[in-house]
Coordinates of C-alpha atoms and ligand atoms in Angstrom, one line a residue:
M1 CA 40.0 -129.5 -29.4
E2 CA 36.1 -130.3 -29.5
L3 CA 36.1 -130.0 -25.7
L4 CA 38.0 -126.2 -26.1
R5 CA 35.5 -124.8 -28.6
A6 CA 32.4 -125.4 -25.7
V7 CA 34.0 -124.1 -23.3
V8 CA 34.5 -121.0 -25.3
L9 CA 31.3 -121.0 -26.7
L10 CA 29.8 -121.2 -23.1
S11 CA 31.5 -118.9 -22.0
L12 CA 31.1 -116.3 -24.7
A13 CA 27.4 -116.9 -24.5
L14 CA 27.9 -115.7 -20.7
L15 CA 29.3 -112.8 -21.3
A16 CA 26.9 -112.0 -23.7
N17 CA 24.2 -112.7 -21.4
G18 CA 25.7 -110.8 -18.7
R19 CA 26.5 -108.1 -21.3
D20 CA 24.5 -105.0 -20.4
T21 CA 24.1 -101.2 -22.5
D22 CA 23.4 -97.8 -21.1
L23 CA 21.5 -97.5 -24.5
S24 CA 17.8 -97.0 -24.5
R25 CA 15.2 -95.0 -26.8
D26 CA 15.5 -92.2 -24.5
S27 CA 19.5 -91.8 -25.8
F28 CA 18.2 -90.5 -29.2
P29 CA 15.7 -87.5 -30.6
K30 CA 12.3 -88.3 -29.6
G31 CA 10.3 -90.2 -32.6
F32 CA 14.1 -91.8 -33.6
V33 CA 13.6 -94.9 -35.5
F34 CA 14.9 -97.7 -35.3
G35 CA 15.1 -100.2 -38.6
T36 CA 16.5 -103.8 -40.0
A37 CA 17.3 -103.5 -44.1
S38 CA 17.0 -106.3 -47.1
S39 CA 16.5 -106.4 -50.4
A40 CA 14.4 -108.1 -52.7
Y41 CA 16.5 -110.3 -54.0
Q42 CA 18.6 -111.1 -51.0
V43 CA 15.2 -111.8 -49.5
E44 CA 12.3 -113.5 -51.5
G45 CA 13.3 -115.9 -53.3
N46 CA 11.0 -118.0 -56.0
S47 CA 13.3 -116.3 -58.7
L48 CA 11.0 -117.2 -61.5
K49 CA 8.2 -117.9 -59.8
Y50 CA 4.7 -116.1 -59.1
G51 CA 5.6 -114.3 -63.0
R52 CA 8.9 -112.5 -62.4
G53 CA 11.4 -112.4 -65.0
P54 CA 14.6 -112.7 -65.0
C55 CA 17.0 -109.3 -64.0
I56 CA 20.6 -109.7 -64.2
W57 CA 22.2 -111.3 -61.7
D58 CA 19.8 -114.4 -62.3
T59 CA 22.1 -113.9 -65.8
F60 CA 25.2 -113.4 -63.7
L61 CA 24.6 -116.1 -61.2
K62 CA 24.9 -119.1 -64.1
F63 CA 28.6 -118.5 -64.7
P64 CA 30.1 -120.9 -62.8
G65 CA 31.6 -120.8 -60.0
A66 CA 30.4 -117.4 -59.0
T67 CA 29.9 -117.6 -55.9
P68 CA 31.2 -120.4 -52.7
D69 CA 28.7 -123.8 -53.6
N70 CA 27.3 -122.2 -56.9
A71 CA 24.8 -121.0 -54.3
T72 CA 22.0 -119.5 -56.1
A73 CA 19.3 -116.8 -54.6
N74 CA 16.4 -119.0 -56.3
V75 CA 15.4 -119.8 -52.8
T76 CA 17.7 -117.9 -50.6
V77 CA 15.9 -117.2 -47.2
D78 CA 11.7 -117.7 -49.7
E79 CA 10.1 -114.2 -47.8
Y80 CA 7.9 -114.4 -50.2
H81 CA 5.9 -117.5 -48.5
R82 CA 7.5 -116.3 -45.4
Y83 CA 7.3 -112.8 -44.8
M84 CA 4.9 -112.8 -42.0
D85 CA 7.0 -115.5 -39.8
D86 CA 9.6 -112.1 -40.0
V87 CA 7.5 -109.4 -39.4
D88 CA 6.6 -110.7 -36.6
S89 CA 10.4 -111.3 -35.8
M90 CA 10.0 -107.3 -35.7
V91 CA 7.6 -107.0 -33.7
R92 CA 9.0 -109.8 -30.7
V93 CA 12.9 -107.1 -30.6
G94 CA 10.4 -103.7 -31.1
F95 CA 11.2 -102.6 -34.3
D96 CA 9.4 -99.6 -36.0
A97 CA 10.5 -99.9 -39.1
Y98 CA 11.6 -102.7 -42.4
R99 CA 13.9 -101.4 -45.4
F100 CA 13.1 -103.4 -48.5
S101 CA 13.1 -102.9 -51.9
I102 CA 10.2 -104.1 -54.4
S103 CA 12.0 -106.2 -57.1
W104 CA 11.7 -104.7 -61.2
S105 CA 11.4 -108.1 -62.5
R106 CA 8.8 -109.0 -60.6
I107 CA 6.4 -105.9 -61.2
F108 CA 7.0 -106.1 -65.2
R109 CA 8.3 -108.9 -66.3
N110 CA 10.3 -107.5 -69.2
G111 CA 11.5 -104.5 -67.4
I112 CA 8.0 -102.3 -69.3
G113 CA 5.3 -102.7 -70.6
R114 CA 2.1 -105.2 -68.9
F115 CA 3.2 -105.2 -65.5
N116 CA 2.5 -108.6 -62.9
K117 CA -0.7 -109.0 -60.6
D118 CA 0.8 -111.8 -59.2
G119 CA 4.4 -109.4 -58.4
V120 CA 2.0 -106.4 -57.9
D121 CA -0.3 -108.1 -55.1
Y122 CA 2.7 -110.3 -53.0
Y123 CA 3.8 -106.1 -52.3
H124 CA 0.5 -105.5 -51.2
R125 CA 0.1 -108.0 -48.6
L126 CA 3.3 -107.1 -47.4
I127 CA 2.5 -103.6 -46.8
D128 CA -0.7 -104.4 -45.2
Y129 CA 1.0 -107.3 -43.0
M130 CA 3.3 -104.6 -41.7
L131 CA 0.8 -101.5 -41.0
A132 CA -0.9 -103.6 -39.1
N133 CA 1.1 -104.6 -36.9
N134 CA 2.8 -100.9 -37.1
I135 CA 6.0 -101.3 -39.2
T136 CA 6.9 -98.6 -40.6
P137 CA 7.4 -99.7 -44.3
Y138 CA 10.4 -97.9 -46.5
V139 CA 10.4 -99.0 -49.1
V140 CA 14.0 -99.2 -52.6
L141 CA 12.6 -99.4 -55.7
Y142 CA 16.3 -101.0 -56.8
H143 CA 18.6 -102.5 -55.5
Y144 CA 21.3 -103.8 -58.5
D145 CA 18.8 -106.2 -60.2
L146 CA 18.0 -105.1 -63.2
P147 CA 15.1 -107.0 -65.7
E148 CA 17.3 -109.0 -67.9
V149 CA 15.3 -108.3 -71.1
L150 CA 16.6 -104.2 -70.6
N151 CA 20.1 -105.6 -70.3
N152 CA 19.4 -107.8 -73.5
Q153 CA 17.5 -104.3 -75.6
Y154 CA 19.7 -101.9 -74.8
N155 CA 23.3 -102.6 -72.5
G156 CA 20.8 -101.7 -69.4
W157 CA 22.0 -98.8 -67.2
L158 CA 24.5 -98.2 -70.3
S159 CA 22.1 -96.7 -72.3
P160 CA 20.3 -93.1 -71.7
K161 CA 17.0 -95.2 -72.4
V162 CA 17.0 -96.8 -69.1
V163 CA 15.9 -93.5 -67.5
P164 CA 12.5 -93.4 -69.1
D165 CA 11.7 -97.1 -68.3
F166 CA 12.7 -96.8 -64.7
M167 CA 10.4 -93.4 -64.2
A168 CA 7.9 -95.6 -65.8
F169 CA 8.3 -98.0 -63.0
A170 CA 8.8 -96.0 -60.4
D171 CA 5.3 -94.4 -61.0
F172 CA 3.3 -97.2 -61.2
C173 CA 5.0 -98.0 -57.6
F174 CA 4.0 -94.5 -55.7
K175 CA 0.8 -94.8 -57.9
T176 CA -0.2 -98.2 -56.5
Y177 CA 1.7 -98.8 -52.6
G178 CA 2.0 -94.2 -52.3
N179 CA -1.3 -94.0 -50.5
R180 CA 0.4 -96.3 -47.3
V181 CA 4.6 -95.9 -48.4
K182 CA 5.2 -92.5 -47.1
N183 CA 9.5 -93.3 -47.1
W184 CA 10.8 -93.7 -50.4
F185 CA 14.7 -94.3 -52.0
T186 CA 15.3 -94.7 -55.7
I187 CA 19.1 -96.5 -55.0
N188 CA 21.0 -98.5 -53.3
E189 CA 24.4 -97.9 -53.3
P190 CA 24.5 -96.4 -56.9
R191 CA 28.5 -96.5 -56.7
M192 CA 28.5 -100.4 -55.7
M193 CA 26.2 -100.6 -58.4
A194 CA 28.4 -98.3 -61.0
W195 CA 32.0 -99.8 -60.0
H196 CA 31.5 -103.4 -59.2
G197 CA 29.2 -104.2 -62.2
Y198 CA 31.2 -102.2 -64.7
G199 CA 34.3 -100.8 -63.1
D200 CA 35.3 -104.5 -61.7
G201 CA 33.2 -106.8 -63.1
F202 CA 32.6 -108.3 -59.3
F203 CA 28.8 -107.4 -59.6
A204 CA 26.4 -107.9 -62.2
P205 CA 26.7 -107.7 -65.1
G206 CA 30.3 -108.2 -64.8
R207 CA 31.5 -106.3 -66.8
C208 CA 35.3 -104.7 -67.1
T209 CA 38.0 -104.3 -68.6
G210 CA 38.6 -107.4 -70.0
C211 CA 35.8 -109.3 -68.7
R212 CA 34.3 -112.3 -70.6
F213 CA 31.4 -110.0 -70.3
G214 CA 33.1 -107.3 -72.3
G215 CA 33.4 -103.4 -70.6
N216 CA 35.8 -100.4 -69.9
S217 CA 36.4 -100.3 -66.7
A218 CA 37.6 -96.4 -68.3
T219 CA 34.7 -95.0 -69.2
E220 CA 31.4 -97.7 -67.9
P221 CA 30.9 -97.0 -64.7
Y222 CA 31.1 -93.2 -65.3
I223 CA 28.4 -93.6 -67.8
A224 CA 26.6 -96.1 -65.7
G225 CA 26.8 -94.0 -62.4
H226 CA 25.6 -91.1 -65.0
H227 CA 22.2 -92.7 -66.0
L228 CA 22.1 -94.5 -62.0
I229 CA 21.7 -90.3 -61.1
L230 CA 19.5 -89.5 -63.8
A231 CA 17.2 -92.0 -62.8
H232 CA 17.6 -91.6 -59.4
A233 CA 16.4 -87.1 -60.5
A234 CA 13.7 -88.8 -62.9
A235 CA 11.5 -90.4 -60.1
V236 CA 12.3 -87.9 -57.9
Q237 CA 10.5 -85.7 -59.9
V238 CA 7.9 -87.9 -60.4
Y239 CA 7.0 -88.6 -57.6
R240 CA 7.5 -84.2 -56.9
D241 CA 5.0 -83.5 -59.5
K242 CA 2.5 -86.4 -59.2
Y243 CA 2.1 -87.7 -55.8
Q244 CA 3.8 -85.6 -52.4
R245 CA 1.7 -83.2 -52.1
R246 CA -1.2 -85.7 -51.8
Q247 CA 0.6 -89.1 -50.3
N248 CA 2.9 -86.3 -48.2
G249 CA 5.4 -88.7 -48.4
T250 CA 9.4 -88.3 -48.5
I251 CA 11.7 -89.7 -51.0
G252 CA 15.7 -89.8 -51.8
I253 CA 18.6 -92.2 -52.1
L254 CA 20.8 -94.3 -50.5
L255 CA 23.8 -93.4 -50.9
D256 CA 27.4 -95.5 -49.3
F257 CA 29.2 -93.6 -47.6
V258 CA 33.1 -94.9 -47.2
W259 CA 35.4 -92.4 -44.5
Y260 CA 38.9 -91.7 -45.5
E261 CA 42.1 -90.7 -43.6
P262 CA 45.3 -89.8 -44.3
L263 CA 48.6 -92.2 -44.4
T264 CA 50.9 -89.7 -42.4
Y265 CA 49.5 -85.7 -43.0
T266 CA 51.4 -85.1 -45.4
V267 CA 50.4 -82.9 -48.3
E268 CA 50.2 -85.8 -51.0
D269 CA 47.9 -88.0 -48.2
E270 CA 46.0 -85.4 -47.3
Y271 CA 44.3 -84.7 -50.9
A272 CA 44.7 -88.6 -52.2
T273 CA 42.5 -88.8 -48.7
H274 CA 40.5 -85.7 -50.3
R275 CA 40.1 -87.3 -53.8
A276 CA 39.0 -90.4 -52.0
R277 CA 36.2 -88.6 -51.0
E278 CA 35.1 -87.2 -54.0
F279 CA 35.0 -90.7 -55.9
T280 CA 32.7 -92.6 -53.3
L281 CA 30.8 -90.4 -52.1
G282 CA 31.0 -86.8 -53.8
W283 CA 30.2 -88.4 -57.6
Y284 CA 26.9 -88.7 -55.9
M285 CA 26.6 -86.5 -53.1
H286 CA 28.0 -82.9 -55.1
P287 CA 25.2 -83.6 -57.9
I288 CA 22.8 -84.1 -55.5
T289 CA 23.1 -80.4 -54.0
F290 CA 25.1 -78.5 -56.7
G291 CA 24.1 -80.3 -60.3
H292 CA 27.6 -81.4 -61.6
Y293 CA 30.7 -83.6 -60.3
P294 CA 33.1 -83.1 -57.9
E295 CA 36.0 -80.6 -59.2
T296 CA 38.2 -83.2 -58.2
M297 CA 36.9 -85.6 -60.5
R298 CA 35.8 -83.9 -63.7
K299 CA 40.0 -82.2 -63.5
L300 CA 40.8 -86.7 -63.0
V301 CA 38.7 -88.2 -65.1
G302 CA 38.0 -85.5 -68.6
S303 CA 36.2 -85.7 -71.5
R304 CA 35.9 -89.5 -69.6
L305 CA 33.6 -88.1 -67.2
P306 CA 30.0 -87.6 -68.6
N307 CA 28.8 -84.0 -68.9
F308 CA 24.6 -83.1 -67.2
T309 CA 23.0 -80.7 -69.4
A310 CA 21.4 -77.3 -68.2
E311 CA 18.4 -78.8 -68.0
Q312 CA 19.8 -82.3 -66.3
S313 CA 22.0 -80.0 -64.0
K314 CA 18.0 -78.1 -62.9
L315 CA 16.5 -82.0 -62.3
V316 CA 19.3 -83.5 -60.3
Q317 CA 20.1 -80.6 -57.8
G318 CA 18.4 -80.8 -54.9
S319 CA 16.8 -84.2 -55.9
A320 CA 17.1 -85.7 -52.5
D321 CA 14.9 -84.9 -49.2
I322 CA 16.7 -87.4 -47.1
I323 CA 20.1 -88.7 -47.6
G324 CA 20.5 -92.7 -46.5
V325 CA 23.4 -93.3 -45.0
N326 CA 25.0 -96.9 -45.8
H327 CA 28.2 -97.1 -43.8
Y328 CA 30.6 -99.6 -44.0
T329 CA 34.2 -98.8 -43.1
T330 CA 37.3 -96.4 -42.4
Y331 CA 40.4 -96.7 -44.6
Y332 CA 43.9 -95.0 -44.5
V333 CA 44.8 -93.7 -47.5
R334 CA 48.1 -93.2 -48.9
H335 CA 48.8 -91.5 -52.0
H336 CA 49.6 -94.0 -55.1
E337 CA 49.7 -93.4 -58.9
N338 CA 48.8 -96.5 -61.2
L339 CA 50.3 -95.7 -64.8
T340 CA 50.0 -99.2 -66.1
H341 CA 45.8 -99.3 -65.7
M342 CA 43.0 -96.7 -66.6
S343 CA 39.8 -97.6 -64.3
Y344 CA 38.4 -96.1 -61.8
A345 CA 39.6 -97.9 -59.2
T346 CA 42.8 -96.5 -60.8
D347 CA 41.4 -92.3 -61.3
W348 CA 41.9 -91.2 -57.3
Q349 CA 45.5 -91.7 -57.4
A350 CA 44.6 -93.1 -53.5
E351 CA 45.5 -96.8 -51.9
L352 CA 43.7 -97.9 -49.4
L353 CA 44.6 -99.5 -46.2
F354 CA 43.3 -101.4 -43.4
E355 CA 46.4 -100.3 -41.2
R356 CA 48.8 -97.6 -39.9
N357 CA 52.4 -98.4 -38.4
G358 CA 51.3 -102.1 -37.7
V359 CA 47.9 -100.7 -36.4
P360 CA 45.0 -102.1 -37.2
I361 CA 42.1 -99.3 -38.0
G362 CA 40.1 -101.2 -36.0
R363 CA 39.0 -104.6 -34.8
Q364 CA 39.3 -107.4 -38.0
V365 CA 36.7 -109.1 -39.2
T366 CA 38.1 -112.0 -42.1
I367 CA 36.0 -112.6 -45.0
L368 CA 35.4 -115.9 -46.6
K369 CA 38.6 -116.8 -45.6
S370 CA 37.8 -120.7 -45.7
H371 CA 36.9 -120.2 -48.5
H372 CA 39.2 -118.6 -49.7
Q373 CA 41.6 -120.9 -49.1
R374 CA 39.8 -123.8 -50.5
N375 CA 38.9 -122.8 -53.8
K376 CA 41.8 -120.3 -54.3
G377 CA 39.7 -117.5 -54.6
W378 CA 36.4 -116.7 -56.5
A379 CA 36.2 -117.6 -59.7
R380 CA 37.0 -114.9 -61.3
I381 CA 35.1 -113.3 -64.3
C382 CA 38.5 -111.4 -65.2
D383 CA 42.7 -112.0 -64.6
S384 CA 43.3 -108.0 -64.7
C385 CA 40.6 -106.4 -62.3
M386 CA 40.8 -106.1 -58.6
N387 CA 38.4 -107.5 -56.7
T388 CA 39.5 -105.3 -53.9
L389 CA 36.8 -104.9 -51.0
H390 CA 35.1 -108.2 -50.3
S391 CA 38.9 -110.2 -50.9
G392 CA 40.4 -109.0 -48.1
V393 CA 38.7 -107.5 -44.1
L394 CA 36.2 -105.1 -43.7
E395 CA 37.0 -103.5 -40.7
V396 CA 35.2 -102.8 -38.0
A397 CA 36.6 -98.9 -37.3
V398 CA 32.6 -96.5 -35.7
R399 CA 34.5 -93.4 -35.2
G400 CA 34.0 -93.4 -39.6
A401 CA 30.1 -92.9 -38.4
L402 CA 31.0 -89.8 -36.6
G403 CA 33.1 -88.7 -40.1
V404 CA 30.6 -89.5 -42.0
L405 CA 27.8 -87.3 -40.2
Q406 CA 29.9 -84.4 -39.6
G407 CA 30.0 -84.4 -43.0
G408 CA 34.2 -83.7 -42.5
D409 CA 36.2 -81.6 -45.1
A410 CA 32.9 -82.8 -47.6
R411 CA 30.6 -80.1 -45.2
E412 CA 29.4 -78.1 -47.6
E413 CA 28.2 -81.0 -49.4
Q414 CA 25.2 -81.9 -46.5
V415 CA 21.7 -82.3 -47.5
Q416 CA 19.0 -79.9 -46.7
G417 CA 17.2 -82.9 -45.3
P418 CA 17.8 -85.1 -42.5
L419 CA 20.4 -87.5 -42.9
D420 CA 18.9 -91.2 -42.0
P421 CA 22.2 -94.0 -41.6
H422 CA 21.0 -97.5 -42.7
R423 CA 24.1 -98.9 -42.0
R424 CA 25.9 -102.0 -42.9
E425 CA 26.6 -104.5 -39.8
W426 CA 30.0 -106.7 -40.3
D427 CA 29.9 -109.7 -40.8
R428 CA 30.9 -113.6 -39.5
P429 CA 31.4 -116.0 -41.9
V430 CA 30.2 -120.0 -39.5
G431 CA 29.1 -122.9 -41.0
Q432 CA 26.3 -124.3 -41.0
R433 CA 26.8 -127.5 -38.4
H434 CA 28.2 -124.4 -36.6
A435 CA 24.5 -123.4 -35.7
T436 CA 24.3 -122.5 -32.4
H437 CA 27.9 -120.5 -33.0
A438 CA 25.9 -118.5 -34.5
L439 CA 23.5 -117.4 -31.7
Y440 CA 25.9 -116.1 -29.6
D441 CA 26.8 -113.0 -31.9
T442 CA 28.7 -111.0 -28.9
F443 CA 30.6 -109.6 -30.8
R444 CA 27.7 -108.2 -33.5
I445 CA 26.7 -106.5 -29.9
D446 CA 29.4 -105.4 -29.4
Y447 CA 29.5 -102.8 -32.5
F448 CA 26.5 -102.3 -32.4
D449 CA 26.5 -101.2 -28.9
Q450 CA 29.9 -99.0 -30.0
Y451 CA 27.7 -97.7 -33.1
L452 CA 25.1 -96.6 -31.3
H453 CA 26.7 -94.2 -28.9
E454 CA 28.8 -93.5 -32.0
L455 CA 26.0 -91.9 -33.7
K456 CA 24.6 -90.3 -30.1
R457 CA 27.3 -88.2 -30.4
A458 CA 26.4 -87.4 -33.4
I459 CA 23.7 -86.3 -33.0
A460 CA 24.9 -84.5 -30.2
D461 CA 27.3 -82.4 -31.9
G462 CA 24.4 -81.6 -34.3
A463 CA 23.6 -84.2 -36.8
R464 CA 20.3 -84.2 -37.5
V465 CA 19.6 -88.1 -37.7
T466 CA 16.3 -89.6 -37.8
G467 CA 17.0 -93.2 -37.8
Y468 CA 18.6 -96.2 -37.8
F469 CA 18.9 -98.8 -40.1
A470 CA 20.9 -102.3 -38.6
W471 CA 21.2 -104.6 -41.4
S472 CA 20.2 -107.2 -41.7
L473 CA 17.5 -108.8 -39.7
L474 CA 18.1 -112.2 -41.3
D475 CA 21.5 -114.3 -42.8
N476 CA 20.6 -114.6 -46.5
F477 CA 22.1 -114.2 -50.1
E478 CA 25.6 -112.3 -50.0
W479 CA 25.3 -111.9 -53.2
R480 CA 29.2 -113.4 -54.2
M481 CA 29.5 -114.3 -51.5
G482 CA 26.9 -117.0 -51.3
F483 CA 25.7 -117.6 -47.7
T484 CA 29.1 -117.8 -46.4
S485 CA 28.5 -114.4 -45.0
K486 CA 26.5 -114.1 -42.1
F487 CA 25.0 -110.3 -41.6
G488 CA 21.8 -111.4 -39.6
L489 CA 20.2 -110.9 -36.5
V490 CA 18.2 -114.1 -37.6
Y491 CA 19.9 -117.2 -38.5
V492 CA 18.4 -119.1 -41.2
D493 CA 18.7 -122.8 -40.9
R494 CA 19.1 -123.6 -44.0
K495 CA 17.1 -126.6 -45.0
T496 CA 13.7 -125.7 -42.7
F497 CA 14.0 -122.1 -43.5
T498 CA 13.6 -121.8 -39.2
R499 CA 14.4 -118.8 -37.9
Y500 CA 16.3 -118.8 -34.4
P501 CA 17.2 -114.6 -33.3
K502 CA 21.0 -114.8 -32.4
D503 CA 21.8 -113.7 -29.4
S504 CA 21.9 -109.3 -30.4
T505 CA 18.5 -109.3 -31.1
R506 CA 17.2 -109.5 -27.0
W507 CA 20.3 -107.3 -26.8
F508 CA 18.5 -104.6 -29.6
R509 CA 14.5 -105.4 -27.2
K510 CA 16.6 -104.3 -24.5
V511 CA 18.1 -101.3 -25.6
I512 CA 14.0 -99.9 -28.0
K513 CA 11.8 -101.4 -25.0
S514 CA 14.0 -101.8 -22.4
E515 CA 13.3 -105.1 -21.4
E516 CA 15.1 -108.0 -19.9
Y517 CA 15.9 -110.6 -22.5
Ligands
LIG601 C1 18.6 -121.3 -60.2 O1 17.8 -120.6 -61.4 C2 18.3 -120.7 -63.0 C3 17.4 -120.1 -64.1 O2 17.8 -118.8 -63.1 C4 18.4 -122.3 -63.3 O3 19.0 -122.1 -64.3 C5 19.3 -123.4 -61.9 O4 18.9 -124.4 -62.3 C6 19.2 -122.7 -60.6 N1 19.1 -123.7 -59.6 C7 18.9 -124.7 -58.5 C8 20.0 -125.0 -57.7 O5 18.1 -124.3 -58.8
LIG602 C1 30.5 -125.4 -59.6 O1 29.8 -125.8 -60.6 C2 30.7 -126.2 -61.4 C3 30.5 -126.1 -63.0 O2 29.0 -126.7 -62.6 C4 32.0 -127.0 -61.0 O3 32.6 -127.2 -62.2 C5 32.3 -127.3 -59.6 O4 32.7 -128.6 -59.0 C6 30.8 -126.5 -58.7 N1 31.3 -126.3 -57.2 C7 30.9 -126.5 -56.3 C8 31.3 -125.8 -54.9 O5 29.8 -127.5 -56.6
LIG603 C1 1.9 -85.4 -43.6 O1 3.3 -85.5 -42.9 C2 3.8 -85.1 -41.4 C3 4.8 -85.9 -41.1 O2 5.4 -86.8 -41.5 C4 2.5 -85.6 -40.6 O3 3.5 -84.8 -39.0 C5 1.2 -84.4 -41.4 O4 0.6 -84.3 -39.8 C6 0.8 -85.2 -42.0 N1 -0.1 -84.3 -43.5 C7 -1.9 -84.9 -44.1 C8 -1.4 -83.1 -44.3 O5 -1.0 -85.9 -43.4
LIG604 C1 31.9 -81.3 -70.5 O1 32.1 -79.6 -70.5 C2 33.4 -79.6 -70.7 C3 33.7 -78.6 -70.4 O2 32.7 -78.0 -71.7 C4 34.6 -80.9 -71.7 O3 35.9 -80.2 -71.3 C5 34.3 -82.0 -72.1 O4 35.2 -82.4 -72.6 C6 33.5 -82.7 -71.6 N1 32.5 -84.3 -71.6 C7 31.9 -84.5 -73.0 C8 31.9 -86.2 -71.9 O5 31.6 -84.2 -73.4
LIG605 C1 47.8 -101.4 -61.1 O1 46.0 -101.5 -61.4 C2 45.8 -102.7 -61.7 C3 44.4 -103.3 -61.5 O2 44.1 -102.8 -61.5 C4 46.7 -103.9 -60.7 O3 46.4 -105.7 -61.5 C5 48.1 -102.9 -60.6 O4 48.8 -104.0 -59.8 C6 48.3 -102.7 -60.1 N1 49.2 -101.8 -60.0 C7 50.0 -100.8 -59.8 C8 52.2 -100.6 -59.8 O5 50.1 -99.8 -58.0

C-alpha cells in the first residue's frame, strides 16, 4: 500500500514538473495585477497578545468541538512575526500585490476609543516592508472579526450602533495608512457574515433559530446584512469626503459571487435560478448599484427585509469604485419550496445541486470527509440548521467565472468600475504527515490554469478585470475547518512554522516572470 502510494506520488510529481502553460503576463492587459490574499484572523496569530482585544471568533471557538481537533487561531501561521518571510515568498514568485485585512480589535481593543499602539505599528511594519519590496497593499477593513466587546454591548451587526463605530475605525485606518495604501476594501463577503453568523450559526457569533447562542434565521440575517451595507457605505463616504482626493486611492467591497444555472430549462427552474442570483449577489450588488434591494427579495421576504430611508439609499447607491469578486463555485438550481422553516436559506425557494442527470457540474473536491467520518460531523450548534456549504463538496466549475464576469441576466447590475476578481481556491485536505504529498499540487495547478484561461476569455469579451488574487498564499486557519483545509500555495509545517513552497508557486512564477522552475 505504501509502495503504491509512493509510485503514485512520484508520477504526480513528474506530471507537475513537466506541466507547461501557454499563459504569461502578455495574456492579460497591461498593468494586470497578480497577487495572493489572506485575512488577519486566519494568519496573524498572537490573537490575544500585543494589546489585541478578543473578536467574536475567539469566543465562538471556545465552544468544544467547534473545529476539528479543537484548533484555534491563537497562533495559526504566526504572520505577525513572520511577515517578512511571507513577503519574501511573494517576491520570489513574482507577485505584484498582497491583499490582507486589518484586525479591528488589534487597532481598537474595545472596538472604539483609544488605539493600541502595538497593533497600529504592526501594520506600519507590514505595509512598509511590502512597499520596500514592490508588493502593493490591498487592504480589507473587515473580514469576519468583529470586536467581541461590540457584540456584548449591542449585539454587533444586529444593531445600527455598529455603523458609526465601523466608520470611526475606517476613518482611523485611512488617516493612518492611506498615505501608502491606495487600494481599500471595506468588508469581505457580507453575505457570508450575515448568513453564517446569523442564519445558520456556522460562523461567529453562531446565531440562528434554535441555536444555543440565540437568534432568528428568518429575520437576523437581513438585519445584519442591512447594517453591513450601511457600514460599508458610511466608510466609503468618509474616504471620499476626507481622503480620496488627497490620497488618490480607490475603495470598494468584496462580494462572494456564486454562479447558478437552471437544472432544467423550465420556467420554474429558470425563475428559481434568477432568485438564487438575487439572494446571493443581488442582496448587496443591487443596493450598491440602485440604492434598494432587488424586487424579488422585497416580494419574498416582505416586512422582514429592512428598508433604506431616502437618505440611506443615496449613501449606498454608487458606494464602490471597484468590486472584488470572490468566486467559489457553480451550482445547478431547482425550484423547491420549504414550507416548514422560514429562513434566509429557504426564502429563495431553491435547491442547489452539483449534478444534472448524474453528471457532476465540475470536478469534485471533498472537504473534511475523513473528519466527518471520524467525528460524525461537527459538534452541532443547532440541530435544525443546515450547514450546506461546508459539509458537502466544493466543485471546481470554472465556467462560472465567465458567467459571473459577464453579469449574466444580472447584466444591468454591473457597477461603474473595473471588476477585480479575488478568487477563492479549491480545497484538498492533507494530513500533516503527508507534507511531501501536499507539495505536488497538480490539481491546484490545473485549476489555476483553467481559471486564468477562462478569465482571459472574459476579458476578451469585454469584462474590465484589473487583477487576479489567488486564495491563499499560505495554508492557514480555515475557520470551522481549522487547519484541515489547505488552500495555500505554500505549505506551513505546524510545529516549526517553516514555509514550503508547493509546485503551484513555480507554476505562477513561470506565468508571471516567464522563468523556468
Ligand atoms: C486560545 O486562546 C483562548 C483565549 O481566546 C484560550 O481560552 C485558549 O485556551 C487558547 N487555546 C490554546 C490551545 O492555547
Ligand atoms: C475537544 O474538546 C472537548 C472538550 O474539551 C473534548 O471533549 C474533545 O475530546 C476535544 N476533541 C479533540 C479532538 O481533542
Ligand atoms: C493617481 O493615481 C493614478 C493611478 O492610480 C495615477 O495615474 C495618477 O498619476 C495619480 N495622481 C496623483 C496626483 O498622484
Ligand atoms: C418597507 O417599505 C414597504 C413599502 O413601503 C413596506 O410595505 C414594508 O413593510 C416596509 N418594511 C419594513 C421592514 O418597514
Ligand atoms: C427545510 O429546511 C430545514 C432547515 O432549514 C431542513 O432541515 C428541512 O429538511 C427542509 N425541508 C425540506 C422539505 O426541504
